[in-house]
Short mmCIF file of C-alpha atoms in Angstrom, two decimals:
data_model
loop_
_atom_site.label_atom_id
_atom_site.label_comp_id
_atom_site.label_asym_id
_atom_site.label_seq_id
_atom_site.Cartn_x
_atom_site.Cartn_y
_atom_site.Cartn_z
CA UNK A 1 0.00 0.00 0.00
CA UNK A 2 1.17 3.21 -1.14
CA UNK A 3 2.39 6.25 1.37
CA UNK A 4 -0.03 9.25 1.54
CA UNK A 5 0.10 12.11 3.72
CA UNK A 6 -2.21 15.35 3.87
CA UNK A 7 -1.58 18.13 6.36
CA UNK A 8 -3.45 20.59 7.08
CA UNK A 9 -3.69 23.45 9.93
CA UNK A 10 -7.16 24.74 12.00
CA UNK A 11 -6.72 26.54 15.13
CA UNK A 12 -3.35 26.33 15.62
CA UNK A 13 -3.12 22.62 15.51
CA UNK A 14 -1.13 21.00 12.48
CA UNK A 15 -3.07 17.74 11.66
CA UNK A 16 -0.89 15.02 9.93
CA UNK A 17 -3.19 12.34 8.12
CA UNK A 18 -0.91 9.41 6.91
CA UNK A 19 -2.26 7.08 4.97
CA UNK A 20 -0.53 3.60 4.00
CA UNK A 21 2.48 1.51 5.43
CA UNK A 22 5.08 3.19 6.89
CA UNK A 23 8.34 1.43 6.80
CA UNK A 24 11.69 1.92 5.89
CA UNK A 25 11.17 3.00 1.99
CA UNK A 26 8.90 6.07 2.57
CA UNK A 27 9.59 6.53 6.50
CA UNK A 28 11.82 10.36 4.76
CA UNK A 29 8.48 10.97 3.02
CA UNK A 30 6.83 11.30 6.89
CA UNK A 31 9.53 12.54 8.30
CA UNK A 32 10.06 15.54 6.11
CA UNK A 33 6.01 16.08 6.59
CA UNK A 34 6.34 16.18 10.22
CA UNK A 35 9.43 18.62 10.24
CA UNK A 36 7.22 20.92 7.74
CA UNK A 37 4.24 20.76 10.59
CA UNK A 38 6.28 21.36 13.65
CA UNK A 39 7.89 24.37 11.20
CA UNK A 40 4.52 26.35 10.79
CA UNK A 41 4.12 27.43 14.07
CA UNK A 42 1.49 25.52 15.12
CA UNK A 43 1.07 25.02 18.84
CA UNK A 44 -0.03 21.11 18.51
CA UNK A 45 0.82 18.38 15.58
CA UNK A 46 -1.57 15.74 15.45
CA UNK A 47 -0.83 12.79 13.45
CA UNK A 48 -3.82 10.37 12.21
CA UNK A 49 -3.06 7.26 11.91
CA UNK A 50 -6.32 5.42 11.90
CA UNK A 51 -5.53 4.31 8.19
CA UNK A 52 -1.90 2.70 8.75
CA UNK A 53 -2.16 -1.16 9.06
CA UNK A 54 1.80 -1.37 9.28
CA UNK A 55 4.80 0.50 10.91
CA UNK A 56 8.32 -0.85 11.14
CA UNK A 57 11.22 0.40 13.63
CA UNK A 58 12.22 3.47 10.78
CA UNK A 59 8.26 4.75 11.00
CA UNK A 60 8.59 4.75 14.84
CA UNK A 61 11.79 6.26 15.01
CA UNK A 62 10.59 8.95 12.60
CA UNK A 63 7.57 9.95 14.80
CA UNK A 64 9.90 9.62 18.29
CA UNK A 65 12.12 11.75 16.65
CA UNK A 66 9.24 14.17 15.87
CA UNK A 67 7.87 14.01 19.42
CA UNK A 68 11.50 14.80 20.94
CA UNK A 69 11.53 18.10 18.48
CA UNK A 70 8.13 19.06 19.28
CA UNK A 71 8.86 18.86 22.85
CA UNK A 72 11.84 21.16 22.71
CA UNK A 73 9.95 23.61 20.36
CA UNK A 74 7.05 23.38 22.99
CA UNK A 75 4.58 21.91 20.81
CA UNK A 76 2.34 19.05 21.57
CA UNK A 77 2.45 16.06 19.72
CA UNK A 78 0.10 13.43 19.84
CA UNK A 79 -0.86 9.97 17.40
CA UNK A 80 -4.16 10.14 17.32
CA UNK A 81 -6.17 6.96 16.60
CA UNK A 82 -3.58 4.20 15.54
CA UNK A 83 -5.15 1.14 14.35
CA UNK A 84 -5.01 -1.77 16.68
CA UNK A 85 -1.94 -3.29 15.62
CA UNK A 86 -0.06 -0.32 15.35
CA UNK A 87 -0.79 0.67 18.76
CA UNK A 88 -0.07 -2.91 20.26
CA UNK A 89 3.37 -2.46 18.99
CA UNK A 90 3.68 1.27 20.11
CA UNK A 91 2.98 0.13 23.51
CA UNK A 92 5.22 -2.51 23.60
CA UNK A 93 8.31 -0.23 22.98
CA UNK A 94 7.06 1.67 25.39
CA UNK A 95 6.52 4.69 23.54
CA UNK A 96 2.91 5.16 23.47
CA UNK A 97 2.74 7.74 26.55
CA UNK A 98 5.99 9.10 25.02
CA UNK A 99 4.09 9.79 21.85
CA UNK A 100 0.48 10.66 23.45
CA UNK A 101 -1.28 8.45 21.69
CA UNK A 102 -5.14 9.06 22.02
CA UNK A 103 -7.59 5.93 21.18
#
């Protein structure tokens, strides 16, 4: 399944819509969209994720990178609605509450 990611910003709040698998091949493609969100100012990045059946270890490092950034720029960052799977694995890093991720 093929990478897609939309962003758009309401209310100060950068929402990240990804779309696909995220693994190793497209894993710059997020990260470049999450730089350009924590870039704009906005005071929160969200990132949907309720349409990604798959991460591997490059996704998640992309998006604990991304939290680590937005906590020293003072943003919030939070995964918002990871499938089941995706969470499962999240949590068994350990990096859910690291991440905020909201059911």
């Amino acid at each position: 399944m093929a990478l897609s990611i939309e962003t758009s910003t309401q209310e100060g709040v950068a929402k990240v819509s990804v779309t696909g698998e995220v693994d190793v091949s497209n894993a710059p493609e997020l990260r470049q969209a999450l730089e350009a969100a924590l870039a704009s100012g906005a005071k929160e990045v969200a990132v949907a994720m309720e349409n990604v059946p798959y991460i591997d270890s490059t996704g998640i490092g992309v998006l604990v990178g991304a939290a680590h950034a937005a906590k020293d720029a003072d943003v919030r960052f939070t995964i918002v609605r990871p499938q089941r799977n995706v969470s499962r694995v999240l949590a068994l890093l350990g990096v859910n509450g690291e991440l905020n991720v909201t059911e």
